[in-house]
XYZ file of N, CA and C in Angstrom:
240
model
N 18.475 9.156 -26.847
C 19.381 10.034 -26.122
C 18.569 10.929 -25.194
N 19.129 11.202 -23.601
C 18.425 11.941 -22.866
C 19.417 12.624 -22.226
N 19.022 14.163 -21.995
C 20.167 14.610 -21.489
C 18.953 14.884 -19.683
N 20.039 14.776 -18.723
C 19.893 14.585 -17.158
C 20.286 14.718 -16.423
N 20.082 15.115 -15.262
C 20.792 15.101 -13.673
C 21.115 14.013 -13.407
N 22.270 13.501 -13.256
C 23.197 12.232 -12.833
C 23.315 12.325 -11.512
N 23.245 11.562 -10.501
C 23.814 11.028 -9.476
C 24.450 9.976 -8.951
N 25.714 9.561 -8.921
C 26.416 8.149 -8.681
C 26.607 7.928 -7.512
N 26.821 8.451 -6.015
C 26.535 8.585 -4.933
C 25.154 8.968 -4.158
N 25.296 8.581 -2.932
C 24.112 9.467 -2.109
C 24.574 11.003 -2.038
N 25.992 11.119 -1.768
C 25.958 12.509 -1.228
C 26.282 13.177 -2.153
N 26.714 12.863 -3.133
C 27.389 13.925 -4.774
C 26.414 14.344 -5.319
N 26.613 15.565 -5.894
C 25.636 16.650 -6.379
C 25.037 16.100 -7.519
N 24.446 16.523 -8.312
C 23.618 15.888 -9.492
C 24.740 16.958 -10.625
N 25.091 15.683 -11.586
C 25.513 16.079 -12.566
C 24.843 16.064 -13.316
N 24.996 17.032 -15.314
C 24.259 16.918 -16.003
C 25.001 16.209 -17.371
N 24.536 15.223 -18.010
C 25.040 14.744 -18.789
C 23.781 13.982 -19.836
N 24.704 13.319 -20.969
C 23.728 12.552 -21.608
C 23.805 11.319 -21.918
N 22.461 10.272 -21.528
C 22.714 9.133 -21.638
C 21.693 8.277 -22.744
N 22.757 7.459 -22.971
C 22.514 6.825 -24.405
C 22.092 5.420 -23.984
N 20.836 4.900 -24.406
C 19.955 3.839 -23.783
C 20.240 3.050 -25.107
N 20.548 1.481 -24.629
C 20.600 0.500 -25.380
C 19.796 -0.314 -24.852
N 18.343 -0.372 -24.956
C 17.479 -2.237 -24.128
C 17.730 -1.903 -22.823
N 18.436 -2.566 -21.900
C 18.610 -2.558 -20.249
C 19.567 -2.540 -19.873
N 20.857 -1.701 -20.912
C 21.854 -0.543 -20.456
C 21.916 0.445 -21.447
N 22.854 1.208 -20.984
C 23.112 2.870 -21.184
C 24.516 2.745 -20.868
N 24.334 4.493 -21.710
C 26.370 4.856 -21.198
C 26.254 6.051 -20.776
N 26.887 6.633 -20.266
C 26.634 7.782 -19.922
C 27.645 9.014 -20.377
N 27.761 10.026 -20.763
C 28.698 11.001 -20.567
C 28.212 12.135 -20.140
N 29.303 12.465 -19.531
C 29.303 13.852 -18.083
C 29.837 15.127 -19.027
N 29.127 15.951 -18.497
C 29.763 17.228 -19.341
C 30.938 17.751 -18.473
N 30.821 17.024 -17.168
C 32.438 17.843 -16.707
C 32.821 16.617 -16.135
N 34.341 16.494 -15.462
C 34.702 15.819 -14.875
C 34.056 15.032 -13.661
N 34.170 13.329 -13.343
C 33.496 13.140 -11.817
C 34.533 11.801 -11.356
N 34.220 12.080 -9.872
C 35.189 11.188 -9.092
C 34.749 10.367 -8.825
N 35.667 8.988 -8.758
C 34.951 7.452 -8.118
C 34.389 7.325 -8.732
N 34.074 6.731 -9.797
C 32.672 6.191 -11.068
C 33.512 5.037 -10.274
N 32.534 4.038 -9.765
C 32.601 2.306 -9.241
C 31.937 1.473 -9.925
N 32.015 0.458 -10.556
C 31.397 -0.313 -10.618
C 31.066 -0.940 -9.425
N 29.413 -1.303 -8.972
C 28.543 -1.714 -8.226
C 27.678 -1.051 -8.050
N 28.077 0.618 -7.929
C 27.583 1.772 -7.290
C 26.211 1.741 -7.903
N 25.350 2.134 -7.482
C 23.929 2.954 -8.367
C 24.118 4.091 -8.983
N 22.985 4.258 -10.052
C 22.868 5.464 -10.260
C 21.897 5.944 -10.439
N 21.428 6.992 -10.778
C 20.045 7.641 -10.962
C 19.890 8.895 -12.043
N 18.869 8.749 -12.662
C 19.018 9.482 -13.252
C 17.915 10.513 -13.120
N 17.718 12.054 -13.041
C 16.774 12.818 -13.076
C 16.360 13.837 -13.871
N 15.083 14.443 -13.669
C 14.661 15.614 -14.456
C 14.525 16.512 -13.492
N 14.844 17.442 -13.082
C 14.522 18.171 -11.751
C 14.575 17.842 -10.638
N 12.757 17.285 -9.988
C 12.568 16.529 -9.205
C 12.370 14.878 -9.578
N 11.956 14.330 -10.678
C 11.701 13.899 -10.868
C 13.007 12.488 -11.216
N 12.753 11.503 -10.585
C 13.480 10.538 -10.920
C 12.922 9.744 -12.137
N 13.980 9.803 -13.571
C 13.743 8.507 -14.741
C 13.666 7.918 -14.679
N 14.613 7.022 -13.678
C 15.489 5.961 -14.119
C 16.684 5.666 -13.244
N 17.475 4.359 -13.114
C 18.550 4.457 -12.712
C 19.029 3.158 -13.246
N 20.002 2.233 -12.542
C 21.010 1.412 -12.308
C 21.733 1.192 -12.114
N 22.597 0.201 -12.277
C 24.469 -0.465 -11.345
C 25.086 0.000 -12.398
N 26.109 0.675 -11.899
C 27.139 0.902 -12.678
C 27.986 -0.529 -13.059
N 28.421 -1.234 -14.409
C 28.754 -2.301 -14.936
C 29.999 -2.248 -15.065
N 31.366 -0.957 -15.820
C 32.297 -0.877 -15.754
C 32.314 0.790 -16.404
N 33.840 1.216 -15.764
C 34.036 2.406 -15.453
C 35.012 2.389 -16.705
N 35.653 3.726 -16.727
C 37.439 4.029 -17.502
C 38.176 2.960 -16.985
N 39.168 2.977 -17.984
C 40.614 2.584 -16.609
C 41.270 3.525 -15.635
N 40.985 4.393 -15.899
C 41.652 5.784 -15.177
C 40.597 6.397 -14.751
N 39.376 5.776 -13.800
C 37.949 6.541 -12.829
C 38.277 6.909 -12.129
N 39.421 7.679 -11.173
C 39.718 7.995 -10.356
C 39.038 9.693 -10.758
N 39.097 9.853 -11.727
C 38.463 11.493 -12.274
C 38.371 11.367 -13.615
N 37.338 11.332 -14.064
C 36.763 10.931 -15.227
C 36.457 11.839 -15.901
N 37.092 12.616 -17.024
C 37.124 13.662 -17.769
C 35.281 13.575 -18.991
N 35.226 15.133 -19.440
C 34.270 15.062 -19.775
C 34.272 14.724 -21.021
N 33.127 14.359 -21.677
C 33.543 13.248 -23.532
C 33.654 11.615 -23.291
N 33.761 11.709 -22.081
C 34.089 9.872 -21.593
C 32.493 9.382 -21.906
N 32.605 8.386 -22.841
C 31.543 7.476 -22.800
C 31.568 5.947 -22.044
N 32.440 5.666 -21.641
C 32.789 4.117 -20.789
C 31.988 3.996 -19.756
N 30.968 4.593 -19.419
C 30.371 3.846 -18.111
C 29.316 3.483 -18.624
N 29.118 2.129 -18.502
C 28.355 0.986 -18.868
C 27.266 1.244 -18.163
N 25.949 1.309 -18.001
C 24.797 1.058 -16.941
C 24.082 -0.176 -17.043
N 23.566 -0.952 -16.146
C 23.151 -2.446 -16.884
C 21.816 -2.437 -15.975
N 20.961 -3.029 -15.939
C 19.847 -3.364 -15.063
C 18.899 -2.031 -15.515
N 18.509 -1.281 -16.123
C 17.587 -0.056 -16.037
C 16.747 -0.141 -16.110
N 16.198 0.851 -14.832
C 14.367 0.717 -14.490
C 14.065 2.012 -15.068
């Protein structure tokens, strides 16, 4: 378990949440709400400046349009 600055866009702010690493995916949960979770999208994950990690988002909620906080459904697959 790592807790981190999330980014799922280029231009969206860095969220902080914690993600739970399985092998070469993860899930993620957000401590607050976030919009558009896509599957395809990238993500990234950070410490400050420092980039962890990232990957493709695999599958979202059914209801990603605003993704409440406690949500564990976003799949991460590919992680570097």
């Amino acid at each position: 378990t790592i807790d981190a600055q999330v980014k799922i866009r280029y231009k969206a702010s860095l969220a902080p949440a914690t993600i739970n690493a399985y092998g070469d995916w993860a899930k993620i949960q957000f401590e607050s709400p976030q919009r558009a979770i896509t599957p395809g999208q990238a993500v990234v994950f950070y410490d400050n400046d420092e980039i962890l990690g990232g990957g493709i988002i695999e599958t979202a909620p059914p209801h990603a349009s605003k993704v409440g906080a406690g949500t564990t459904d976003h799949n991460i697959n590919n992680l570097v």
